[in-house]
Structures are given as C-alpha cells and as structure tokens.
Short mmCIF file of C-alpha atoms and ligand atoms in Angstrom, two decimals:
data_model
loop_
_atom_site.label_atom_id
_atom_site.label_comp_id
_atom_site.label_asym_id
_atom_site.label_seq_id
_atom_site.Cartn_x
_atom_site.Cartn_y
_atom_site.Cartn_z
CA UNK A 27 135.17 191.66 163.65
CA UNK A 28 133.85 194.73 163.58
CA UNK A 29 131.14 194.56 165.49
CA UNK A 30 128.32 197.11 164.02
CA UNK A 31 128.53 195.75 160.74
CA UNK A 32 126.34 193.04 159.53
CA UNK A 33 128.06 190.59 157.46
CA UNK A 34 127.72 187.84 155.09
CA UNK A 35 127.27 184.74 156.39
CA UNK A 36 130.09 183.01 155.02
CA UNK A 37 132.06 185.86 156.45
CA UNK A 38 130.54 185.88 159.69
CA UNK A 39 131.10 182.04 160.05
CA UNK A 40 135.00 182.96 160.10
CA UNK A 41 135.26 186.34 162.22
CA UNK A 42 132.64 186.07 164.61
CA UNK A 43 134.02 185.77 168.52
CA UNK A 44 137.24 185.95 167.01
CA UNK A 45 139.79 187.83 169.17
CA UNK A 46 143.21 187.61 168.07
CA UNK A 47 143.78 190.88 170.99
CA UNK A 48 143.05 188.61 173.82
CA UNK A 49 144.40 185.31 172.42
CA UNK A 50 148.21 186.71 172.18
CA UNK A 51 147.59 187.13 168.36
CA UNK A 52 146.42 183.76 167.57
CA UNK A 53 143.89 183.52 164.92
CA UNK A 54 142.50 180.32 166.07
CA UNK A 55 140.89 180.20 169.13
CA UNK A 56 142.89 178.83 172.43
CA UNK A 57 142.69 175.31 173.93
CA UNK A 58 142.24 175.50 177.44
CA UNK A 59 143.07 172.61 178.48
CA UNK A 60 142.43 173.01 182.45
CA UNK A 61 140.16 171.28 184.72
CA UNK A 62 139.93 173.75 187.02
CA UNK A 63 140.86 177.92 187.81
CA UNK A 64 142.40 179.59 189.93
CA UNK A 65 141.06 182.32 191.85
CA UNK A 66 142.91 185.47 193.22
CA UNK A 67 140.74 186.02 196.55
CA UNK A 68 138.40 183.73 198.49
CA UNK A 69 135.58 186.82 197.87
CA UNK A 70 136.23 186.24 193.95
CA UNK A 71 135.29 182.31 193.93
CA UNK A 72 132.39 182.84 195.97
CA UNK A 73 131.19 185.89 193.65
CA UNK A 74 132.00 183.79 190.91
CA UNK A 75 129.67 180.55 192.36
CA UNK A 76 126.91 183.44 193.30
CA UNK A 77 127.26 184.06 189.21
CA UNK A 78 128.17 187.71 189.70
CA UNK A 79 131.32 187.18 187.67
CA UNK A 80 131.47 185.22 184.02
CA UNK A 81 134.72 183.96 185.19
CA UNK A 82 135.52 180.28 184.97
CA UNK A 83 135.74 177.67 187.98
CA UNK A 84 135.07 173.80 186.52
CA UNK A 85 135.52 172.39 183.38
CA UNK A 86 131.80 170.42 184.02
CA UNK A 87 130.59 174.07 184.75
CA UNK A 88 131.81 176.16 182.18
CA UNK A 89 135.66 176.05 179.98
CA UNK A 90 136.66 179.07 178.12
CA UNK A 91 136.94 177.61 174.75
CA UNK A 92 133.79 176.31 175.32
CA UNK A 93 132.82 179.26 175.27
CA UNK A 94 134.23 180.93 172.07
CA UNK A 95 132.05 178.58 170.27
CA UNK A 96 129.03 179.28 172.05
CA UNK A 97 129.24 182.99 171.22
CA UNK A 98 130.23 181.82 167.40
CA UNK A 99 127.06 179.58 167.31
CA UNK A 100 124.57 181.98 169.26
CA UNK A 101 126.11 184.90 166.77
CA UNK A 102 125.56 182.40 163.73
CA UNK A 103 121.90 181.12 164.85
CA UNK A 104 121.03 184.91 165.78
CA UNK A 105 120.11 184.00 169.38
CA UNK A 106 120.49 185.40 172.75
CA UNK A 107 122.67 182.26 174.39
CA UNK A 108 124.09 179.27 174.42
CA UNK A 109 125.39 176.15 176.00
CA UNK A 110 127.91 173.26 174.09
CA UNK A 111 127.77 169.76 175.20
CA UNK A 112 128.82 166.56 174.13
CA UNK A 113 126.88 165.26 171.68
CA UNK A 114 123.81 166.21 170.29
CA UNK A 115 122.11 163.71 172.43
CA UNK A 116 123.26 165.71 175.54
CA UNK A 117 121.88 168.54 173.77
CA UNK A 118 118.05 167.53 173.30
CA UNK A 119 117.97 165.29 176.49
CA UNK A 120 119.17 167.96 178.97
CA UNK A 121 116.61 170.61 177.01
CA UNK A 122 113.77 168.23 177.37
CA UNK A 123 114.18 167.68 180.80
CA UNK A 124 114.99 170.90 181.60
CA UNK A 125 111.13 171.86 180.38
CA UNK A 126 109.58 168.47 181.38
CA UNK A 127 108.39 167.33 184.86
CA UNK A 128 106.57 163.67 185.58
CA UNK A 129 102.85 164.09 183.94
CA UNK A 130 103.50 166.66 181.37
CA UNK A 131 103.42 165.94 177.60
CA UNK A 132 105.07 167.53 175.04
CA UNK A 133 104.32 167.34 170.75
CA UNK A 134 106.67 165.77 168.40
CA UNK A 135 106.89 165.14 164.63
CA UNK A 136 107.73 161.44 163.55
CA UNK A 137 110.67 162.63 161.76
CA UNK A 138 113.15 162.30 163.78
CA UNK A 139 116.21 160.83 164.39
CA UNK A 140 116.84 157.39 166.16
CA UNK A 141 118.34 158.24 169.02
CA UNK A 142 115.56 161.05 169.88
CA UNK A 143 112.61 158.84 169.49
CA UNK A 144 113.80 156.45 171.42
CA UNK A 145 114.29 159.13 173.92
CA UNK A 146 111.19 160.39 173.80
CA UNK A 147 109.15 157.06 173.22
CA UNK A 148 111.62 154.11 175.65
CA UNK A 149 113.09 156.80 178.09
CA UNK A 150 111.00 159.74 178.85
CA UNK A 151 107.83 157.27 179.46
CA UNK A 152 109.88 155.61 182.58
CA UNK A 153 109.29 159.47 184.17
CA UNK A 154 105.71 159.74 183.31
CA UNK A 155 105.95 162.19 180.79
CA UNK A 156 103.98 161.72 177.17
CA UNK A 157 105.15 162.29 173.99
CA UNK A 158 102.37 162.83 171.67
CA UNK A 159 104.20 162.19 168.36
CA UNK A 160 102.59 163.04 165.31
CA UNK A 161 103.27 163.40 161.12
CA UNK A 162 105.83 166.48 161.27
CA UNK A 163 104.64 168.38 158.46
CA UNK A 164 100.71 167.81 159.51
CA UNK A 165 100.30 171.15 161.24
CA UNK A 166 97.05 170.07 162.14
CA UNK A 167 97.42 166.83 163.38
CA UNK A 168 100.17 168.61 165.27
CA UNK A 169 97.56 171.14 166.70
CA UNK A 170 94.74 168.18 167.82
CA UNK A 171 97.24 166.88 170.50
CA UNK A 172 98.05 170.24 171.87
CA UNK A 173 96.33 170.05 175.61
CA UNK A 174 96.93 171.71 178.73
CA UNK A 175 99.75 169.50 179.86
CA UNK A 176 101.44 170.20 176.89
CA UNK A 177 104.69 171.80 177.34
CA UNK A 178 106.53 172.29 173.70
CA UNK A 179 106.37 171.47 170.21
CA UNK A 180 109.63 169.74 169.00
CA UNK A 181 110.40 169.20 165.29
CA UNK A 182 113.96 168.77 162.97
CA UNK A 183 114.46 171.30 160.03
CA UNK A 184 115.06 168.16 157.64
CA UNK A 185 114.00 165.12 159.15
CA UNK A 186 116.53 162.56 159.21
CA UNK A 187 115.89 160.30 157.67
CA UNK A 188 112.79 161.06 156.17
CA UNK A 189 114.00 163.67 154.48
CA UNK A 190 110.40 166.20 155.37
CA UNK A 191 109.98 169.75 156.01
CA UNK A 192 107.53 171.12 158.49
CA UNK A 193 106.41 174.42 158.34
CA UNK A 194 108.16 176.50 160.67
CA UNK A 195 106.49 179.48 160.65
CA UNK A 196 103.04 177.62 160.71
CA UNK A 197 104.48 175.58 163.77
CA UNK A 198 105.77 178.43 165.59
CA UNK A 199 102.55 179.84 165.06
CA UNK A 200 100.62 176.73 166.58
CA UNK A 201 103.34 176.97 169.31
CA UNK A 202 102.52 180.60 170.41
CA UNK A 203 98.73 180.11 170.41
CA UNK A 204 98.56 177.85 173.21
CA UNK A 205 102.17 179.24 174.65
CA UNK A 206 104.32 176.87 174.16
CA UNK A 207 107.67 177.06 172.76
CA UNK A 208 108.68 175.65 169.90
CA UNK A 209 111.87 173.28 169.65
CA UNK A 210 114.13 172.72 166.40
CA UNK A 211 116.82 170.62 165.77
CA UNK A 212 118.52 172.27 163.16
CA UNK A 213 121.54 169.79 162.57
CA UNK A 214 120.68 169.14 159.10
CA UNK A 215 119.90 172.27 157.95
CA UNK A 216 122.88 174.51 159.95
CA UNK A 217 122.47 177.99 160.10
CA UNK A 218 123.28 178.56 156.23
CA UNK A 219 120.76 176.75 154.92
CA UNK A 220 118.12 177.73 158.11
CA UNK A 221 117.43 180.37 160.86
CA UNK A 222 114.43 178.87 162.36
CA UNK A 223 114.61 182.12 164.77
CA UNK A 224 114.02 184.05 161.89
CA UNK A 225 110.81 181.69 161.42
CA UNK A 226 109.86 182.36 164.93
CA UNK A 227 110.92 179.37 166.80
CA UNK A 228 112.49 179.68 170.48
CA UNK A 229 115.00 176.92 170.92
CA UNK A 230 117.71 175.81 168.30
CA UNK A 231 119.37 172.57 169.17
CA UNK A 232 122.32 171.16 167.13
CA UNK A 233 124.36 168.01 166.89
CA UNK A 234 128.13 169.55 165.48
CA UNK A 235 129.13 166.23 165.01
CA UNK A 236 127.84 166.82 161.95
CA UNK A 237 128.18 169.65 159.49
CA UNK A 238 129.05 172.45 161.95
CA UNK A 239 132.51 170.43 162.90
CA UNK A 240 131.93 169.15 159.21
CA UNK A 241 135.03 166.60 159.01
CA UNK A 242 133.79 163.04 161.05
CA UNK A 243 136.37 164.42 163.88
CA UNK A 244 134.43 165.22 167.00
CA UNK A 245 131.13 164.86 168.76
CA UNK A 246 129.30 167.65 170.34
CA UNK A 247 125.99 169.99 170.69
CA UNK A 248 124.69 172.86 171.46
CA UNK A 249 121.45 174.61 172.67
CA UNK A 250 120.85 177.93 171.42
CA UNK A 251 117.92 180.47 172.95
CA UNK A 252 116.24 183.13 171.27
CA UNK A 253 115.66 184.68 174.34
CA UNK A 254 112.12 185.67 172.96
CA UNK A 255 109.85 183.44 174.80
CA UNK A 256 108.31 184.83 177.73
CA UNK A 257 108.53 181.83 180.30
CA UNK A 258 106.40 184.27 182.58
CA UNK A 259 103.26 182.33 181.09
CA UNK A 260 101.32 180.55 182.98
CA UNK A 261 102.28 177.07 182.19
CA UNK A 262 105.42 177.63 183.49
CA UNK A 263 105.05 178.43 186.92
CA UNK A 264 108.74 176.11 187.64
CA UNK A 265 110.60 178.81 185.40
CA UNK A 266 110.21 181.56 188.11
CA UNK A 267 113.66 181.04 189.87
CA UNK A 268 115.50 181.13 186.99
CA UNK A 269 113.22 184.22 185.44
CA UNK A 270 114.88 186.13 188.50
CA UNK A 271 118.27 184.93 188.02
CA UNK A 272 118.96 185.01 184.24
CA UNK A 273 115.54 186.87 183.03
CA UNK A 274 115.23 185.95 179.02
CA UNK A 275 117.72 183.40 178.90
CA UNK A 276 115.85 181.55 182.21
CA UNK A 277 115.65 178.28 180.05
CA UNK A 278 119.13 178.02 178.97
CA UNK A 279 120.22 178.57 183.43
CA UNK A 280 117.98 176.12 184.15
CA UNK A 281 119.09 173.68 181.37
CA UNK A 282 122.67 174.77 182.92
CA UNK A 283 121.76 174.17 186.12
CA UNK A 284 119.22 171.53 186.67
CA UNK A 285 120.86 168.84 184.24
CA UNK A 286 124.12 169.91 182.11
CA UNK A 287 126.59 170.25 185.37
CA UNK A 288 124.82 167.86 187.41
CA UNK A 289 124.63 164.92 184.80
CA UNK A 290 128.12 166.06 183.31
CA UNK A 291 127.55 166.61 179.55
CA UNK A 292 130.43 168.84 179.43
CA UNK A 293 132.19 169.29 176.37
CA UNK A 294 136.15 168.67 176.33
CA UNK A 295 137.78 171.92 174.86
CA UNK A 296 139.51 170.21 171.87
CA UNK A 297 136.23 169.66 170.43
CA UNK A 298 134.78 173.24 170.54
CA UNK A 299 138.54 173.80 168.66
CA UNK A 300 137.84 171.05 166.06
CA UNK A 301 134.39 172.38 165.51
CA UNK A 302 135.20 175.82 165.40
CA UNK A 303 137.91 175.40 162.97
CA UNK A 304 135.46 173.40 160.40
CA UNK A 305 132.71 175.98 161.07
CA UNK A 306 135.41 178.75 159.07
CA UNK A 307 134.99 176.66 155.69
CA UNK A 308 130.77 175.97 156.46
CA UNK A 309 129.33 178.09 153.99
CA UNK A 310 131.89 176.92 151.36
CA UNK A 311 130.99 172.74 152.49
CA UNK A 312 127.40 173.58 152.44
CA UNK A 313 127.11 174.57 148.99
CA UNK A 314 129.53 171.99 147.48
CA UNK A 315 127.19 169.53 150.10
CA UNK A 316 124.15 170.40 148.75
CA UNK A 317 125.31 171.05 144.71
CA UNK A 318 126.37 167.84 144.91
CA UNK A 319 123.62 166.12 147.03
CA UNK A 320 120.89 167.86 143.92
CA UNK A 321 123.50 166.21 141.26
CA UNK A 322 123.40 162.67 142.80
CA UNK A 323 119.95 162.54 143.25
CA UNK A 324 119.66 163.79 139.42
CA UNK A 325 121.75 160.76 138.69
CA UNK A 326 120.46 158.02 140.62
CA UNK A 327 117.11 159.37 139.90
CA UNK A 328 117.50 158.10 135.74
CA UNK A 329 119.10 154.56 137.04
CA UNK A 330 117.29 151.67 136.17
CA UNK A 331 118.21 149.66 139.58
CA UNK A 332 116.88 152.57 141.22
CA UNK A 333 112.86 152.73 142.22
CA UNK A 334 112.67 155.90 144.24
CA UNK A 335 114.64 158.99 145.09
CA UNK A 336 113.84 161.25 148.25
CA UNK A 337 115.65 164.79 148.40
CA UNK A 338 113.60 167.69 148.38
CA UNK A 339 115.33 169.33 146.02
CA UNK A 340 113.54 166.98 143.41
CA UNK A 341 110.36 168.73 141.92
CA UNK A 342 108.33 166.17 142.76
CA UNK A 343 109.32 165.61 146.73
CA UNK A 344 106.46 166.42 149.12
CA UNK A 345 108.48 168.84 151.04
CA UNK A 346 109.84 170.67 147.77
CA UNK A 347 107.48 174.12 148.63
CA UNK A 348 108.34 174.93 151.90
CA UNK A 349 111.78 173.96 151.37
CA UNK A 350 112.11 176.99 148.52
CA UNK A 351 110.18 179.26 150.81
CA UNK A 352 111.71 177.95 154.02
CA UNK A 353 115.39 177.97 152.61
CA UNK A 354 115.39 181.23 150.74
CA UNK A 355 116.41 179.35 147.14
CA UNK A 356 119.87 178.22 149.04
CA UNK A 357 119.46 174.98 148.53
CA UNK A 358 117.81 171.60 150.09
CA UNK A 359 120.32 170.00 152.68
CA UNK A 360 123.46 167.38 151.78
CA UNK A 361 121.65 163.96 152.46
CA UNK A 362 119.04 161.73 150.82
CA UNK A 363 117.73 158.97 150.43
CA UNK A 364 117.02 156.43 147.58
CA UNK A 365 115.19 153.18 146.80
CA UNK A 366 117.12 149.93 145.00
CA UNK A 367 114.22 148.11 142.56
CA UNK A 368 115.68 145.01 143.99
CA UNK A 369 115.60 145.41 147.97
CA UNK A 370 117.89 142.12 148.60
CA UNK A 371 120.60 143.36 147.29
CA UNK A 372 121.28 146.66 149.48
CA UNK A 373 124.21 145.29 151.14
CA UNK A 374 125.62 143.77 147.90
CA UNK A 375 125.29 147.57 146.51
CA UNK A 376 127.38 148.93 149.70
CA UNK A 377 129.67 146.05 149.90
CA UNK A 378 130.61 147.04 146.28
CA UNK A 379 131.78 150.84 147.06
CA UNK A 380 134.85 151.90 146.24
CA UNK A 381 135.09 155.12 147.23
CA UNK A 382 132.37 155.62 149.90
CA UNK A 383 132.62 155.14 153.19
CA UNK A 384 129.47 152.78 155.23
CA UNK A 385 129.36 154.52 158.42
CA UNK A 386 126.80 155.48 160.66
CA UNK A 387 127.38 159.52 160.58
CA UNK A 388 126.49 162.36 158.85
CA UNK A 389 127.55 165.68 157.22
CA UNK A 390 131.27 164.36 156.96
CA UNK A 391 133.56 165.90 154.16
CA UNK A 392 132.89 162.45 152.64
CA UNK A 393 130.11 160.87 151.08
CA UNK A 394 128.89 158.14 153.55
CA UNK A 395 126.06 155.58 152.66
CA UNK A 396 124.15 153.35 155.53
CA UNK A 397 121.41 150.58 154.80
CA UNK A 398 118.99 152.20 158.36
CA UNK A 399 117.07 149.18 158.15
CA UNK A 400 119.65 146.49 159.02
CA UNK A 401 121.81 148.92 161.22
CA UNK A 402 120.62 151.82 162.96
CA UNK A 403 117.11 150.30 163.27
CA UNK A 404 117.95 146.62 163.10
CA UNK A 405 116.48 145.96 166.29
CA UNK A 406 113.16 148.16 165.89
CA UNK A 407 109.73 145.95 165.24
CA UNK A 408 108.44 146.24 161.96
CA UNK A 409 104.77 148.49 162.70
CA UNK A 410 108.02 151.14 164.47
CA UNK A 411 110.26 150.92 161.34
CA UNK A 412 107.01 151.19 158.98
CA UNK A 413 105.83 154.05 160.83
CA UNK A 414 109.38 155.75 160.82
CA UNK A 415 109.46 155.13 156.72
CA UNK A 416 112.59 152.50 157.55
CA UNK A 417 111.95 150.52 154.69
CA UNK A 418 114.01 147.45 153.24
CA UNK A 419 115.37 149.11 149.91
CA UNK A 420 116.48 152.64 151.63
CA UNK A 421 119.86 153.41 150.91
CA UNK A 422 120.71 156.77 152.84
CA UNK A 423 123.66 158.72 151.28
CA UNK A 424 125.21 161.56 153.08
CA UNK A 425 126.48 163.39 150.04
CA UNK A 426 130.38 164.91 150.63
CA UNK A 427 132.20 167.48 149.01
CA UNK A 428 134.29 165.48 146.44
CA UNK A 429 134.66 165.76 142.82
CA UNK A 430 130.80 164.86 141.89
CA UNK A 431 132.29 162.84 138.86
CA UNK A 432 133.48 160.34 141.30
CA UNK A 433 130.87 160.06 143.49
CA UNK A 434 128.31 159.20 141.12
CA UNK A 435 131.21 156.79 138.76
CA UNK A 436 131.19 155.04 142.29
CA UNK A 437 127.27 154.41 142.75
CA UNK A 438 127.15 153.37 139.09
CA UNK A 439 129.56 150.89 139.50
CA UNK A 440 127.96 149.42 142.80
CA UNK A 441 124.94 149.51 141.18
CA UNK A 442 125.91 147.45 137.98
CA UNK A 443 127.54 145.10 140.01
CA UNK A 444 124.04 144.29 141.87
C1 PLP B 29 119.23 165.28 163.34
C2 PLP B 29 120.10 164.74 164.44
N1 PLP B 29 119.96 165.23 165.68
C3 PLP B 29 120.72 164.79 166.71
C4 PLP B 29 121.64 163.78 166.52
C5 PLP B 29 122.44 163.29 167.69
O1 PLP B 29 123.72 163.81 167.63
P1 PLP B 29 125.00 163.17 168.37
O2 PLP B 29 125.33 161.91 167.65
O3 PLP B 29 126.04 164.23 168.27
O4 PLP B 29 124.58 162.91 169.77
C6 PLP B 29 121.83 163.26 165.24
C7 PLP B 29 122.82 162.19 165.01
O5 PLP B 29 122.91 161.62 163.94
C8 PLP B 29 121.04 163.74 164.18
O6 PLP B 29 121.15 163.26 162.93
#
C-alpha cells in the first residue's frame, strides 16, 4: 500500500501491512507455523531478549503472523501498537491487570458483557481491587465514583447485550480530568462503525472472534494503544520502568511483559490468518450486518407476538443520539435485541428456527439467536440478571449477512408457531 496516501476504509481494511515483496509474492499473509527461531550468533539472541532487535524468539513471546495483524489492526484503529491474544478475554484480563495492583479501583459501565463482569465483580475482588460499576451512559454517575484510587474508566462501544451507547467523548473527557485513561471495548462496533481514538479514548480492546474474523472460525483479541496517554502522571508511579523502555507505548510492554508471556495468552498463527483474511471483506459484512440488523428490527418491531424491540437504530431507543453523532450516520451495529409478549414461550420460538443458528457467539456471517436468560446467565441470581437488563422474554439476534427476505420469513414463522 502506498504508504502516504490515506485511504478509504474499506480499502485500507484489505492493503494495510500487506507485503506481497517480503512474502515471496503471496497476497495473503504467511503462516508461521514455528515454535521457536533460530538465531545466527549467540550476540543476536541476547540483543534480541535485551529488545534491541524486533526479531522473533518464542511463539508465547511474539510469532510473525501475529504480527501482520497487529500492524493491520493498530493501522485500522489508528493507534500507536498492538498486541493479539487469544480471545478477547485474554485481551481485557491481561489489560486490567496490567494497570491494576491489590487496593486500587477502577470505573465500569454495567453494560458489559458476561464474561467481563464476572471478571471484574467474582475475580478481580479475590486481589483486592474494586470495581465501581455504574449505568454506562450516566456520565455523571460515572464521575461520583471517580476517587484517588481510581485507576481507569472502562466502557463497550455497544453494550452487549444491552444494546447502550455511552458518550465517548464525554467519558474520555471525565477520564482526562482526574488522569485516568479511558478503556473501550470496541468488539461490537469494529473500527468501521467506531474510532473511539478519534473520540479521545486511550486503549481499544477487541474480541475478533467476532466481526473482525467475521465467519464463527477462530477466537482471538487484541489490545490496541493510542500511545497518547502520558503514564508520567502521578498515579502511575509503577509505569516508570516501562516509560524508559518503550516510552508511549509503556502500557502495551508492560501488558507484554507482566501478564501476556508469563500467563501464555498467545495467539496460534492460524488464527491471526483466519482473522486477517475475514477482516479484507469487513467493511462490505458491516454494512450488509447492520442494513439488515435496521430491517429486522423494522420487522419484528410491527409483530404482534413481539412487546419490545432494542436496536439503536430505532428512533425511539435511548441511545439513538449519540449513536448518529458517535457513528458518523454509518449505521448502529449488527445485533439486537427483542421482547416476545408471551415470555414462556422463548425457547418454543428458537426451537422453531429453520434457518438460524442458537449459538452462543456473535458477529458470525450468520444470523444467530440466544435466549441470555436461560444460557449465558442461567446461573446468575435474579437482583444480578435484573440489574444487567437479563430479562425472561429477551431474545438476542445477532443479525448475518443473508438474503434479509429469509431471515425475517424465518422469525415469522417461529413466531406463528408460538
Ligand atoms: C463485547 C465483548 N467483549 C469481549 C468478549 C470476549 O471475547 P472472547 O469470547 O473472544 O474471549 C465478547 C464475547 O462475546 C464480547 O461480546
């Protein structure tokens, strides 16, 4: 890619970090399937371990194709650097920790996905640490826990599965007052849909299980740094180190050093490949994902076995104003999330499907549907659930990129059926 020119992003998506010159002439990026490297000299390993080369020594340390798509994804999220992992999970937990020690506290919005509140609720509490968690798109309530233990703000794009929109740039503000950084997941937004850099936040975290790898065919994540925060500040005395070793990108070497090669989160090469070959097509998925999520929820939204519909690209959703000013008029994300009138009958509704798949994933090609409250959260007590909005009727739909005609034939089938 030419390198001084700025392009689209659905053309950056494909030729960014491509190099068919080093690659042999391949046009898709090379599998290095090795757990180790060799080294010419004895003086090269040990400059590489002193980190005075970018060469390669470890597949838990660092894996060249691994690294293709953390160029791609730092290029695509306009950062400074990145690190890919195994899951998205690996992702926020080694990030947390990397800025948490026992007796701090960091903010969080309630919207957030399963997995990550019980992190931060069941896990991080075993070490001391507080997580003050809050409504995510009350920027004050956000702003009352704030204290001088606190060490970031945390919050997702599109909450999953809530389906809300915090202000970013309001948050970011918030963040920088008392400075802190600010934290955003930005798996269900991507990079097409959202920059949060561009909103001012200092750490993107993804899960490219979902609509980054886009086809249900890997697991992985990634942390991406803006490289803007200035870790020099006084609550961050423990940074100092890794200020001298890396400078701006001290959070991501100490997130690389502290916890991603020491707990082994690595990422095996032939899921950067999968990934970065469904990140070519992600412009083209997100649109069809998101035309397609605004059609369904159009549809189910004029059903008379339906009570609610939450997608925020209804007029009516809560989050439907900073979503158009947050989003740039792109669109409002591929999933939502919908109420049956009758809340016995969920399963009977997914058990009649056709076409859908009931899985517990997201951002797939396909349309997937769950029932959260007797899966994901089956085991969560009712005042958690209730405070998560995990209620009985919710249906959540990850909307795919088939023929809309067939998705919505589908639901209205299941749904006469009930
Ligand atoms: C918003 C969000 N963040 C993080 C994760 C965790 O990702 P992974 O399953 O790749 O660990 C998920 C998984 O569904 C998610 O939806």
């Amino acid at each position: 890619m030419n390198s001084k020119k700025e392009y689209q992003f659905g053309t950056k998506v494909i030729h960014c970090a491509q190099s068919p010159k080093d690659w042999q002439g391949a046009t898709l990026p090379p599998i290095y399937q090795t757990a180790s490297h060799a080294h010419p000299t004895a003086e090269h390993l040990s400059d590489t371990f002193a980190g005075k080369t970018k060469d390669h020594i470890y597949m838990r340390l660092s894996n060249p194709t691994n690294r293709i798509l953390e160029e791609k994804l730092t290029e695509l999220e306009g950062g400074m650097g990145a690190i890919v992992m195994s899951s998205g999970m690996a992702a926020i937990s080694n990030t947390c920790m990397a800025l948490l020690r026992a007796g701090d506290e960091f903010v969080s919005g309630n919207s957030l996905f399963m997995s990550t509140y019980l992190l931060f609720t069941k896990v991080f509490s075993k070490y001391g640490i507080t997580a003050n968690i809050v409504e995510s798109t009350d920027m004050d309530a956000i702003e009352k826990v704030v204290n001088e233990k606190t060490r970031f703000i945390y919050l997702e794009t599109i909450g999953n599965p809530k389906m809300d929109i915090p202000d970013l740039t309001r948050a970011t503000e918030i963040a920088h007052t008392y400075e802190i950084p600010l934290l955003v997941d930005n798996t269900m937004a991507t990079p097409y849909l959202c920059r949060p850099f561009e909103l001012g936040a200092d750490v993107v975290i993804h899960s490219t299980t979902k609509y980054l790898s886009g086809h249900g065919a890997t697991t992985g994540g990634a942390v991406i740094d803006s490289g803007n925060f200035a870790w020099s500040q006084k609550r961050f005395p423990d940074f100092q180190p890794f200020i001298e070793r890396k400078g701006a990108l001290a959070l991501l070497d100490k997130i690389w050093r502290e916890h991603h090669i020491n707990f082994g989160t690595t990422q095996a090469p032939i899921h950067s490949y999968l990934t970065m070959i469904g990140l070519d097509t992600l412009a083209l998925r997100m649109e069809r994902h998101m035309s397609n999520a605004m059609a369904v929820a159009r549809y189910l939204a004029k059903r008379p076995e339906v009570k609610w519909v939450n997608y925020p690209g209804l007029e009516g959703h809560a989050s439907h104003h900073t979503a158009l000013k947050q989003f740039a008029d792109k669109g409002f994300g591929g999933m939502l999330t919908f109420g049956l009138a009758d809340q016995k009958s969920c399963a009977q509704f997914i058990n009649h499907l056709k076409l859908l798949y009931h899985l517990a994933n997201l951002g797939d090609c396909k349309t997937l549907v769950i029932h959260p409250y007797s899966s994901q959260y089956v085991a969560f007590d009712e005042p958690t659930r209730k405070s998560l909005s995990i209620t009985p009727d919710m249906i959540r739909l990850s909307v795919g990129i088939e023929d809309i005609e067939d998705i919505c034939e589908d639901l209205g089938q299941a749904l006469e059926r009930i």
